[in-house]
PDB file of C-alpha atoms and ligand atoms in Angstrom:
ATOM      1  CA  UNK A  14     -38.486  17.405-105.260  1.00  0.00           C
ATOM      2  CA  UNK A  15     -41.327  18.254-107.084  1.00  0.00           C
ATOM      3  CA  UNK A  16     -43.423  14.824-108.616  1.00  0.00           C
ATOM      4  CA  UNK A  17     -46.206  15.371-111.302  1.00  0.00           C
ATOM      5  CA  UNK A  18     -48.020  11.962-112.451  1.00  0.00           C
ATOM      6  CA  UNK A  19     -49.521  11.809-115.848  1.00  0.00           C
ATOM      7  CA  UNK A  20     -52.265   9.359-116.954  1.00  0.00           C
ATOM      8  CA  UNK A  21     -49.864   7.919-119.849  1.00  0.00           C
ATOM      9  CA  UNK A  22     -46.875   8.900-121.663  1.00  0.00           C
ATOM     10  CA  UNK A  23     -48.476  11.248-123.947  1.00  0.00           C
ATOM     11  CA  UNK A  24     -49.439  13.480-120.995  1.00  0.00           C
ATOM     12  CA  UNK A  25     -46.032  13.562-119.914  1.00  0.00           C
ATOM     13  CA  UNK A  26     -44.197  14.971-122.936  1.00  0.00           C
ATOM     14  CA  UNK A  27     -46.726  17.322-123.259  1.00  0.00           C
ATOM     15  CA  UNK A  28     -46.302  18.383-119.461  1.00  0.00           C
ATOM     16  CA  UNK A  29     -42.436  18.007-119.824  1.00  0.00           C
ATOM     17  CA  UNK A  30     -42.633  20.561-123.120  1.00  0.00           C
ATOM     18  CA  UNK A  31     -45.354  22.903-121.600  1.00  0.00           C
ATOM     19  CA  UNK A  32     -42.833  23.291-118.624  1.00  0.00           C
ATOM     20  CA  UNK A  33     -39.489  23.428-121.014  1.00  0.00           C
ATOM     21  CA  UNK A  34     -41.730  25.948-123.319  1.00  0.00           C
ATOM     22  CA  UNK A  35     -42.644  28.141-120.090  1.00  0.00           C
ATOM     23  CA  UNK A  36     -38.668  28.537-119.226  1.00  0.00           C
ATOM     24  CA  UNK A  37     -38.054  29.303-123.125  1.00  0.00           C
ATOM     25  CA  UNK A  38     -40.267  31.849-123.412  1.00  0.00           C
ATOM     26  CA  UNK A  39     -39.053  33.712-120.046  1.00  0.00           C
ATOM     27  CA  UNK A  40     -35.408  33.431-120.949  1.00  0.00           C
ATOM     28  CA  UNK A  41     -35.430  33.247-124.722  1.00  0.00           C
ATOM     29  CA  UNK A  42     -31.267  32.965-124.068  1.00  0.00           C
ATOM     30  CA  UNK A  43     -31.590  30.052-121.998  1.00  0.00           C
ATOM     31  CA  UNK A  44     -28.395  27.025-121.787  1.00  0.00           C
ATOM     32  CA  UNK A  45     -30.692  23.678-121.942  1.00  0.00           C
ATOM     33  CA  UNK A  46     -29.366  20.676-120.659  1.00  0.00           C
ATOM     34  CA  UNK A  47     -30.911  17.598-123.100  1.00  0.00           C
ATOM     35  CA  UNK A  48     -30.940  14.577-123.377  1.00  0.00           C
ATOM     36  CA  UNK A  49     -31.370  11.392-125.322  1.00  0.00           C
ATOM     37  CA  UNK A  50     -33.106   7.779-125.458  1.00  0.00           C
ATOM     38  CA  UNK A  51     -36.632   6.851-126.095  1.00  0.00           C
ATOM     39  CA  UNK A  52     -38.394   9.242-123.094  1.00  0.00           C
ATOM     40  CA  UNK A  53     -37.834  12.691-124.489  1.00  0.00           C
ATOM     41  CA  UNK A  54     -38.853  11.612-128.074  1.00  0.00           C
ATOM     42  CA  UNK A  55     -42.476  12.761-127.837  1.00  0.00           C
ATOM     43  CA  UNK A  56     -41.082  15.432-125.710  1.00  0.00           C
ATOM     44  CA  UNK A  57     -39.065  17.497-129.017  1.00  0.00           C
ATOM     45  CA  UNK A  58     -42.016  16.203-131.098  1.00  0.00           C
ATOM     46  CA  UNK A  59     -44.162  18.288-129.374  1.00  0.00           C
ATOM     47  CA  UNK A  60     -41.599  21.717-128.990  1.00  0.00           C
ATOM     48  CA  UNK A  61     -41.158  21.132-132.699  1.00  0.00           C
ATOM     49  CA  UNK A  62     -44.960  21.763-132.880  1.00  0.00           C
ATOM     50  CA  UNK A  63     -44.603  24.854-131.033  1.00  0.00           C
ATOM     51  CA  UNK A  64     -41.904  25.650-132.918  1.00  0.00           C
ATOM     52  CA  UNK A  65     -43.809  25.091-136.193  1.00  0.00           C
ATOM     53  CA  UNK A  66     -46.857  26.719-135.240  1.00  0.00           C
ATOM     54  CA  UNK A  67     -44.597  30.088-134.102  1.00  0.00           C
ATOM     55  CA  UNK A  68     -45.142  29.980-130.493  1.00  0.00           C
ATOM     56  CA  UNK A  69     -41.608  29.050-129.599  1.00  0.00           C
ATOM     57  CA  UNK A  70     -38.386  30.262-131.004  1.00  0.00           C
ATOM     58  CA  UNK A  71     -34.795  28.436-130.618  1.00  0.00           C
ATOM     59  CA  UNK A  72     -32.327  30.915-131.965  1.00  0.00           C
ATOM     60  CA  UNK A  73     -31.256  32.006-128.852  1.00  0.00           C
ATOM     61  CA  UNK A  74     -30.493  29.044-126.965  1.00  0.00           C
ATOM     62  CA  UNK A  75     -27.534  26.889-125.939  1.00  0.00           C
ATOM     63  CA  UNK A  76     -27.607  23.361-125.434  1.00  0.00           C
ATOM     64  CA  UNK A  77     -25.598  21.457-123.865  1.00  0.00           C
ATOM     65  CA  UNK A  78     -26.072  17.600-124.158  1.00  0.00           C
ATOM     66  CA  UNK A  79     -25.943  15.279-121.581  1.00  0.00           C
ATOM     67  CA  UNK A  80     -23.294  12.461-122.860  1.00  0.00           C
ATOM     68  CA  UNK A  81     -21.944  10.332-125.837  1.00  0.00           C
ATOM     69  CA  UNK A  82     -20.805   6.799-126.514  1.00  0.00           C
ATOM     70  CA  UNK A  83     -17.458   6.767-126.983  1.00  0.00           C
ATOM     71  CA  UNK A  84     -15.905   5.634-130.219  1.00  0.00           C
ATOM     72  CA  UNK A  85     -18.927   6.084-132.374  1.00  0.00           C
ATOM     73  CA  UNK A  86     -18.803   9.287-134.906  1.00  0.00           C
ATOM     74  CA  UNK A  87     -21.319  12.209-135.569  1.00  0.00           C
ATOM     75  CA  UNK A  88     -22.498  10.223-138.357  1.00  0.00           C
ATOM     76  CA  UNK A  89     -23.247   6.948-136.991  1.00  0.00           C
ATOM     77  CA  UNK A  90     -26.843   6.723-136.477  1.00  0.00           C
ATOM     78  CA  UNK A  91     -27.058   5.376-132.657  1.00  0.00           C
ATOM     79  CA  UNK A  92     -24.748   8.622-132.228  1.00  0.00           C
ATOM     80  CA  UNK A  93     -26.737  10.471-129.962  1.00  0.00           C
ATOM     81  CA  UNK A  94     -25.135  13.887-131.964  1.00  0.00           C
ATOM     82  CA  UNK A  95     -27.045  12.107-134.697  1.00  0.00           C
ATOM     83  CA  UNK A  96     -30.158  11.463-132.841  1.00  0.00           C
ATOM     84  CA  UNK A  97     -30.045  15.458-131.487  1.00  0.00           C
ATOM     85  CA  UNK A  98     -29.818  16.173-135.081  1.00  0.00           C
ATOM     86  CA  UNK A  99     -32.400  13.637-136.539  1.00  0.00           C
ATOM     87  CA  UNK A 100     -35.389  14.230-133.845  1.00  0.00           C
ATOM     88  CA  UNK A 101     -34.814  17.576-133.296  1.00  0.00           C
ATOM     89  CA  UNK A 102     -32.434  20.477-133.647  1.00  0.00           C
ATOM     90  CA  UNK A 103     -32.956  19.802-137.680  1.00  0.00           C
ATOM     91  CA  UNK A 104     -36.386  20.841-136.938  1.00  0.00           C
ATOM     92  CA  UNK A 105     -35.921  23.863-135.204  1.00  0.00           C
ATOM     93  CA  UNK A 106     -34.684  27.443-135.523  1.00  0.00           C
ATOM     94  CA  UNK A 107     -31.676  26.720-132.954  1.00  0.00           C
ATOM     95  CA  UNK A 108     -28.223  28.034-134.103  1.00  0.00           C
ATOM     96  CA  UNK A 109     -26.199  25.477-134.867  1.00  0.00           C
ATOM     97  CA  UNK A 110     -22.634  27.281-133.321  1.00  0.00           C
ATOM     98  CA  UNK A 111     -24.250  26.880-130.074  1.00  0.00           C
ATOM     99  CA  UNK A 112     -24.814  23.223-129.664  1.00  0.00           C
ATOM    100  CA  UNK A 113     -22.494  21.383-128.023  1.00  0.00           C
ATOM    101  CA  UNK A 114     -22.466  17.523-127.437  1.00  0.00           C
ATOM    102  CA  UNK A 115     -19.471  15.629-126.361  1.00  0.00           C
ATOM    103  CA  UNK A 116     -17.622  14.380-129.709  1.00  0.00           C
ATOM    104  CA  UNK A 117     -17.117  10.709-129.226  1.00  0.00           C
ATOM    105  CA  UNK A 118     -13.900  10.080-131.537  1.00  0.00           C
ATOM    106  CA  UNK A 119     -12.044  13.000-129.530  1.00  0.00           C
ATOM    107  CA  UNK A 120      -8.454  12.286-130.045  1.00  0.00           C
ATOM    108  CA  UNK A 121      -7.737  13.695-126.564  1.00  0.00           C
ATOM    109  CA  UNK A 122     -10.988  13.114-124.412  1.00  0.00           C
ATOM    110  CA  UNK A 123      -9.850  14.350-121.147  1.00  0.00           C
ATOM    111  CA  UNK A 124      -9.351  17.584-122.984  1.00  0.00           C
ATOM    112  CA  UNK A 125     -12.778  17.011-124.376  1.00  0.00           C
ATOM    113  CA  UNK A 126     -14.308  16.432-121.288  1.00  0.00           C
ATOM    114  CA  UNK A 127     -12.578  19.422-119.715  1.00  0.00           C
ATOM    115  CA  UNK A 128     -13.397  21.594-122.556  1.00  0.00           C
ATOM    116  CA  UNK A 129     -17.379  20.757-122.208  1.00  0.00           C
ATOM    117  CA  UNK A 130     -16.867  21.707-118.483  1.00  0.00           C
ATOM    118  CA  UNK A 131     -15.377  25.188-119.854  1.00  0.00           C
ATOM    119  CA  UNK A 132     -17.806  25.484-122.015  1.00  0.00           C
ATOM    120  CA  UNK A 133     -20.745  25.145-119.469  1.00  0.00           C
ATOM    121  CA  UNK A 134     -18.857  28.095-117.356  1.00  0.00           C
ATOM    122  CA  UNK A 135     -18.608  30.146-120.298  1.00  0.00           C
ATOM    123  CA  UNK A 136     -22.056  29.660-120.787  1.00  0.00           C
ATOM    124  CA  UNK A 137     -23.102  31.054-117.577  1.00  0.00           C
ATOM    125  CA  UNK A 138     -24.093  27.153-116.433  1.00  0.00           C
ATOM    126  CA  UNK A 139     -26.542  25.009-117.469  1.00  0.00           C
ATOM    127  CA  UNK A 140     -30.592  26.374-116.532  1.00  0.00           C
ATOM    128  CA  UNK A 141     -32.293  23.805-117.298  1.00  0.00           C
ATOM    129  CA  UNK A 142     -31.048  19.767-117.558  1.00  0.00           C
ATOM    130  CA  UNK A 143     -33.759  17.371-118.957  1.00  0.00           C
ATOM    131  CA  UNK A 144     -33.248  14.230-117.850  1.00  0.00           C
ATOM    132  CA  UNK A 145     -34.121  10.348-118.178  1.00  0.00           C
ATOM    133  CA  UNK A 146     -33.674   7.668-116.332  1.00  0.00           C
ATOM    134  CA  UNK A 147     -31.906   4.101-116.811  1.00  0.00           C
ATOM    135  CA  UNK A 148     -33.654   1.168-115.642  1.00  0.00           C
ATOM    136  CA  UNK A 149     -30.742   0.785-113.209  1.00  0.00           C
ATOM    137  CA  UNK A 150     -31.284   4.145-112.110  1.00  0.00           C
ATOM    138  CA  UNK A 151     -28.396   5.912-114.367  1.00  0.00           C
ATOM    139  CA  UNK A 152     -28.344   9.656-114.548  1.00  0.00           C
ATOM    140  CA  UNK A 153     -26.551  10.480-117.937  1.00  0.00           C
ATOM    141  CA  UNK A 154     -24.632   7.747-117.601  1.00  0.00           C
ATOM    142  CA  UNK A 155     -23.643   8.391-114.500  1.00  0.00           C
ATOM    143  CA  UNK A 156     -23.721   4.216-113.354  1.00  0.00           C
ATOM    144  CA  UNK A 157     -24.862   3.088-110.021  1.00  0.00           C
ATOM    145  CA  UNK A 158     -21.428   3.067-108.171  1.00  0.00           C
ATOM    146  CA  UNK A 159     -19.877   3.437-104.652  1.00  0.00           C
ATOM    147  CA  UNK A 160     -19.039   7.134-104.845  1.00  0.00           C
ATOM    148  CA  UNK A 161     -20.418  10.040-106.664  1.00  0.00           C
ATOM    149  CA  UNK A 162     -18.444  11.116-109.749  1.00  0.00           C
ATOM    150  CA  UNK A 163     -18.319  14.811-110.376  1.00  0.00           C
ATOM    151  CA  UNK A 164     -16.833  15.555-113.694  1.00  0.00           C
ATOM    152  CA  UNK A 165     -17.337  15.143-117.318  1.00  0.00           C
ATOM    153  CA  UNK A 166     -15.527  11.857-118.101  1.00  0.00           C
ATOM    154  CA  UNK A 167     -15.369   8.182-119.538  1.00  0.00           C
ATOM    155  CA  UNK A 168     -17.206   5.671-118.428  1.00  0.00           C
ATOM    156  CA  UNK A 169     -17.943   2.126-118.146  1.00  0.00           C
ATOM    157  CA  UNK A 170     -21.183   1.153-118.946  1.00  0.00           C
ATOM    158  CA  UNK A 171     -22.857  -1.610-117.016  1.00  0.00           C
ATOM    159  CA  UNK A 172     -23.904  -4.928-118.688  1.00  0.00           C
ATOM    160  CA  UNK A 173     -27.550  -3.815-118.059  1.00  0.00           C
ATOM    161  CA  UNK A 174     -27.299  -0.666-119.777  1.00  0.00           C
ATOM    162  CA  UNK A 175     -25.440  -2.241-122.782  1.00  0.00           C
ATOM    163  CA  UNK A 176     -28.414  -5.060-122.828  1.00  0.00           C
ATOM    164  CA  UNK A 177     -30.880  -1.741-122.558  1.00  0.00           C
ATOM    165  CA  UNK A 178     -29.605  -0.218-125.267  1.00  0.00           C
ATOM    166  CA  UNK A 179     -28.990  -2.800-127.625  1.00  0.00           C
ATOM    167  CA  UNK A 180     -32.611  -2.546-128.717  1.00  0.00           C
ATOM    168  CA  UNK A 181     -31.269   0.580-130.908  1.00  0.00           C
ATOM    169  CA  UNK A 182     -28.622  -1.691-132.621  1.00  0.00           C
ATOM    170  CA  UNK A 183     -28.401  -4.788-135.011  1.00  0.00           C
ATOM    171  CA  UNK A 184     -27.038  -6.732-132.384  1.00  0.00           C
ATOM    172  CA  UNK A 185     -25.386  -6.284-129.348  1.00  0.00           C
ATOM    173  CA  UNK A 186     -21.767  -6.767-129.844  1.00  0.00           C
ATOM    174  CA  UNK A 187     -22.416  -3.351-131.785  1.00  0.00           C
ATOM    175  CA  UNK A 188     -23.241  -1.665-128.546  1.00  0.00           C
ATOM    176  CA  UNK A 189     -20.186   0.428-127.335  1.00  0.00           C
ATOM    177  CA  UNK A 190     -19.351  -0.602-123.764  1.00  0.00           C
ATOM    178  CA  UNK A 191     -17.930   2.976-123.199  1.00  0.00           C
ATOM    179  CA  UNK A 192     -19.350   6.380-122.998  1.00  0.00           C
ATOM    180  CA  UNK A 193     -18.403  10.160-121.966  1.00  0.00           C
ATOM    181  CA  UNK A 194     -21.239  11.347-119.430  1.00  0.00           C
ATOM    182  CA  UNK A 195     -21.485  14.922-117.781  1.00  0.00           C
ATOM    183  CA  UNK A 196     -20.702  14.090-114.140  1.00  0.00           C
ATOM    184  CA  UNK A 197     -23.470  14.447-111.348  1.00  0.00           C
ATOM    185  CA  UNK A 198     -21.801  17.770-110.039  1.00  0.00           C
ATOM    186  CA  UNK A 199     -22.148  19.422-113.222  1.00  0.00           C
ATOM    187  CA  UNK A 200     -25.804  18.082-113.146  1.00  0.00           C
ATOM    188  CA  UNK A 201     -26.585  19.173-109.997  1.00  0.00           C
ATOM    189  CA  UNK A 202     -25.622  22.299-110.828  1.00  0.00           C
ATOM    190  CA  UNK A 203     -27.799  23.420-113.133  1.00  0.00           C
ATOM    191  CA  UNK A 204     -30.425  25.776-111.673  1.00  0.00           C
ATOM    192  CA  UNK A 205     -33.632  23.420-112.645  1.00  0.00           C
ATOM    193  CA  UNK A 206     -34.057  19.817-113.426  1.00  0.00           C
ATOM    194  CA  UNK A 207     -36.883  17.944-115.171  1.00  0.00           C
ATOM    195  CA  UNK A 208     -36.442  14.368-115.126  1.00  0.00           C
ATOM    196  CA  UNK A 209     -38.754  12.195-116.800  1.00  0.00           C
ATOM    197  CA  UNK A 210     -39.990   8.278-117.041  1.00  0.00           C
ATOM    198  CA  UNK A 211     -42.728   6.215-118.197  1.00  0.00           C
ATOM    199  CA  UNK A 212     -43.574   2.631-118.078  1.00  0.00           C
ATOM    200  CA  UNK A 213     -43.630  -0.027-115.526  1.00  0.00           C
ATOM    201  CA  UNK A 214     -40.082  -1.174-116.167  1.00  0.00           C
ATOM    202  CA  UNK A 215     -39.034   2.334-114.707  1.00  0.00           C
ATOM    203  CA  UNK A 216     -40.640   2.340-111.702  1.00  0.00           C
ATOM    204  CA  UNK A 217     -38.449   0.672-109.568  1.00  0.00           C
ATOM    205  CA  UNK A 218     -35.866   3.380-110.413  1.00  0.00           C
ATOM    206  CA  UNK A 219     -38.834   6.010-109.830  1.00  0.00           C
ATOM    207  CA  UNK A 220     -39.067   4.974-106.618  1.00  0.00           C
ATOM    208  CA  UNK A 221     -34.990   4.963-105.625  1.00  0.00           C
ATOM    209  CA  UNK A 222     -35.247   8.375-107.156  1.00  0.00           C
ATOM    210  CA  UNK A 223     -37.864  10.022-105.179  1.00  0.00           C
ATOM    211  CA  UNK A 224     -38.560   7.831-102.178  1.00  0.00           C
ATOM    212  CA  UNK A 225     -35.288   6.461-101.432  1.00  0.00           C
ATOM    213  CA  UNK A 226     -31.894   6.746 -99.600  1.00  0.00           C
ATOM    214  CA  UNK A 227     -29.549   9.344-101.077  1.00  0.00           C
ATOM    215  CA  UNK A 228     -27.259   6.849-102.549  1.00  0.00           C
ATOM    216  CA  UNK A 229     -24.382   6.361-105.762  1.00  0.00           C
ATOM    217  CA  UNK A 230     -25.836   3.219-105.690  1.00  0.00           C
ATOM    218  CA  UNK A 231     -28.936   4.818-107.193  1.00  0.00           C
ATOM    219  CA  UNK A 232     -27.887   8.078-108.884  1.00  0.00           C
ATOM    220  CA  UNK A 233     -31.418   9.290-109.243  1.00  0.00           C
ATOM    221  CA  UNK A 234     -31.515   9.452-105.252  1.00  0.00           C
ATOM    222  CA  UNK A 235     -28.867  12.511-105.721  1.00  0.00           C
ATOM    223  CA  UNK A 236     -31.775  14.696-106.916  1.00  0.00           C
ATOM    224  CA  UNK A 237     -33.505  14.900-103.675  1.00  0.00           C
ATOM    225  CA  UNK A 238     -30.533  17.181-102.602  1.00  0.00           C
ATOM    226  CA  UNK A 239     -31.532  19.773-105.527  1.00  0.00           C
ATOM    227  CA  UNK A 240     -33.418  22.645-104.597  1.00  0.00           C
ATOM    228  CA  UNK A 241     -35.029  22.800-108.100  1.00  0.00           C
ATOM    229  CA  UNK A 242     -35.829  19.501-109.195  1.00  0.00           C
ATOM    230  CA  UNK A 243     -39.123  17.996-110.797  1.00  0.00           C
ATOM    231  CA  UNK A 244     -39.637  14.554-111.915  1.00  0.00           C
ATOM    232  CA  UNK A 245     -43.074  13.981-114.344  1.00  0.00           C
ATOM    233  CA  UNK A 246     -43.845   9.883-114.989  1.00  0.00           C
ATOM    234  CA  UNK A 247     -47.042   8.528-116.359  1.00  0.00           C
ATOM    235  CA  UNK A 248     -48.974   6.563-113.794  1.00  0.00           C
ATOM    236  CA  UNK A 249     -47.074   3.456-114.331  1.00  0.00           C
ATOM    237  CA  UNK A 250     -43.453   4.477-113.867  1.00  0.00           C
ATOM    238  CA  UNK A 251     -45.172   5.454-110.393  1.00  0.00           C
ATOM    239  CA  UNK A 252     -46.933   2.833-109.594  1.00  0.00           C
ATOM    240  CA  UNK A 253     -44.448   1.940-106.758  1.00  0.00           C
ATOM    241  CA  UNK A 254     -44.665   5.332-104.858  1.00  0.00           C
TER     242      UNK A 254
HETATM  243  P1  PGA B   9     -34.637   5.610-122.381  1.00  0.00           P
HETATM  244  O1  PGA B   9     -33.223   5.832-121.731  1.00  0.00           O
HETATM  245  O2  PGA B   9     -35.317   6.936-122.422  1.00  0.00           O
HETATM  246  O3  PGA B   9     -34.348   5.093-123.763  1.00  0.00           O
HETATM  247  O4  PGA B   9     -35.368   4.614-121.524  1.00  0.00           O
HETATM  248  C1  PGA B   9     -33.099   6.560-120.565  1.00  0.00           C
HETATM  249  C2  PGA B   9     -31.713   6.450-120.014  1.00  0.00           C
HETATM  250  O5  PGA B   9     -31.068   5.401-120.186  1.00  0.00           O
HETATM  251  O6  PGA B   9     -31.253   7.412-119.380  1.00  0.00           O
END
């Protein structure tokens, strides 16, 4: 596991695109893995720069994103379809046929779930998953739990991730207490991973991540086991390492 430290948060989106902008331009066909929340904000900010000022082009990729709440529609805005759409693939050249993000009013989302799995196949597999972190060390939202779960599927979210999350909605009864997350196989299986942090509230999950036991009970600690795997914090999401 490869660990960069920047001096703030600023220096790590701009590290985090530099690196996403480097695998672009050597496989302008790449299948991204993306994903959502506050930490990769600054992140498409700055490939939308790139874009803007014609050093990168998005026509050829795929994305694939990382997971959904369940019950909430393309439209609502704490979708994270909406969010993809809102903070960055409606600034970019990226063909819209070839985004796909888990719809979260599926009227059959096992087939849903097993379709995105197809899909990934199909795609040749993911080559690059961006990735945040949840302050109780969630991957996607892949929960801290006894066992690993491999597949696309529903999900329970914990009360802490709920409470997390609630900051994007009027109030927290809003929050949807289910989502549909890629699973940590399919994770794991994509040939690179970039996962990214800042601030002092994440270090304690920065540190299960890179320094501790390989352990459900910290999904982060799965990462260790990847061959290909990179995490980039600011100097206060490591402060504990
Ligand atoms: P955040 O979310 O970037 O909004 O902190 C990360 C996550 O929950 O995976």
């Amino acid at each position: 596991m490869e660990l960069i430290v920047t001096q703030d948060y600023q220096g790590m989106a701009i590290e985090t695109a530099r690196l996403l902008a480097k695998e672009i331009l050597k496989k302008p066909d790449i299948v991204l893995g993306l994903a959502t929340g506050s930490t990769p904000e600054k992140v498409y900010k700055k490939l939308i720069e790139f874009y803007q000022k014609e050093i990168l082009s998005f026509d050829k990729i795929t994305s694939f994103n990382l997971d959904e709440y369940l019950g909430l529609s393309k439209a609502h805005e704490q979708s994270y379809y909406y969010y993809m759409m809102d903070k960055f693939f409606h600034h970019i050249d990226i063909n819209m046929d070839r985004i796909n993000i888990l719809d979260g009013k599926a009227l059959n989302i096992e087939q849903e779930c097993k379709d995105f799995e197809e899909k990934i196949r199909k795609a040749g597999g993911i080559d690059l998953q961006l990735l945040g972190i949840g302050h109780n060390g969630h991957i996607g939202f892949n929960e801290p739990s006894e066992d690993i779960e491999p597949d696309t599927r529903v999900v329970n979210l914990t009360e802490e991730t709920i409470e997390a999350n609630s900051r994007f909605f009027d109030s927290i009864e809003e929050v949807p207490n289910k989502a549909i997350t890629m699973g940590m196989k399919t994770i794991m299986n994509a040939r690179k991973i970039i996962l990214i942090a800042n601030g002092e509230d994440k270090a304690e999950a920065i540190f299960d991540t890179v320094r501790g036991p390989i352990d459900p009970k910290h999904p982060g600690s799965i990462l260790q086991l990847h061959c290909n795997a990179t995490v980039i914090v600011d100097k206060d999401a490591a402060k504990l390492l």
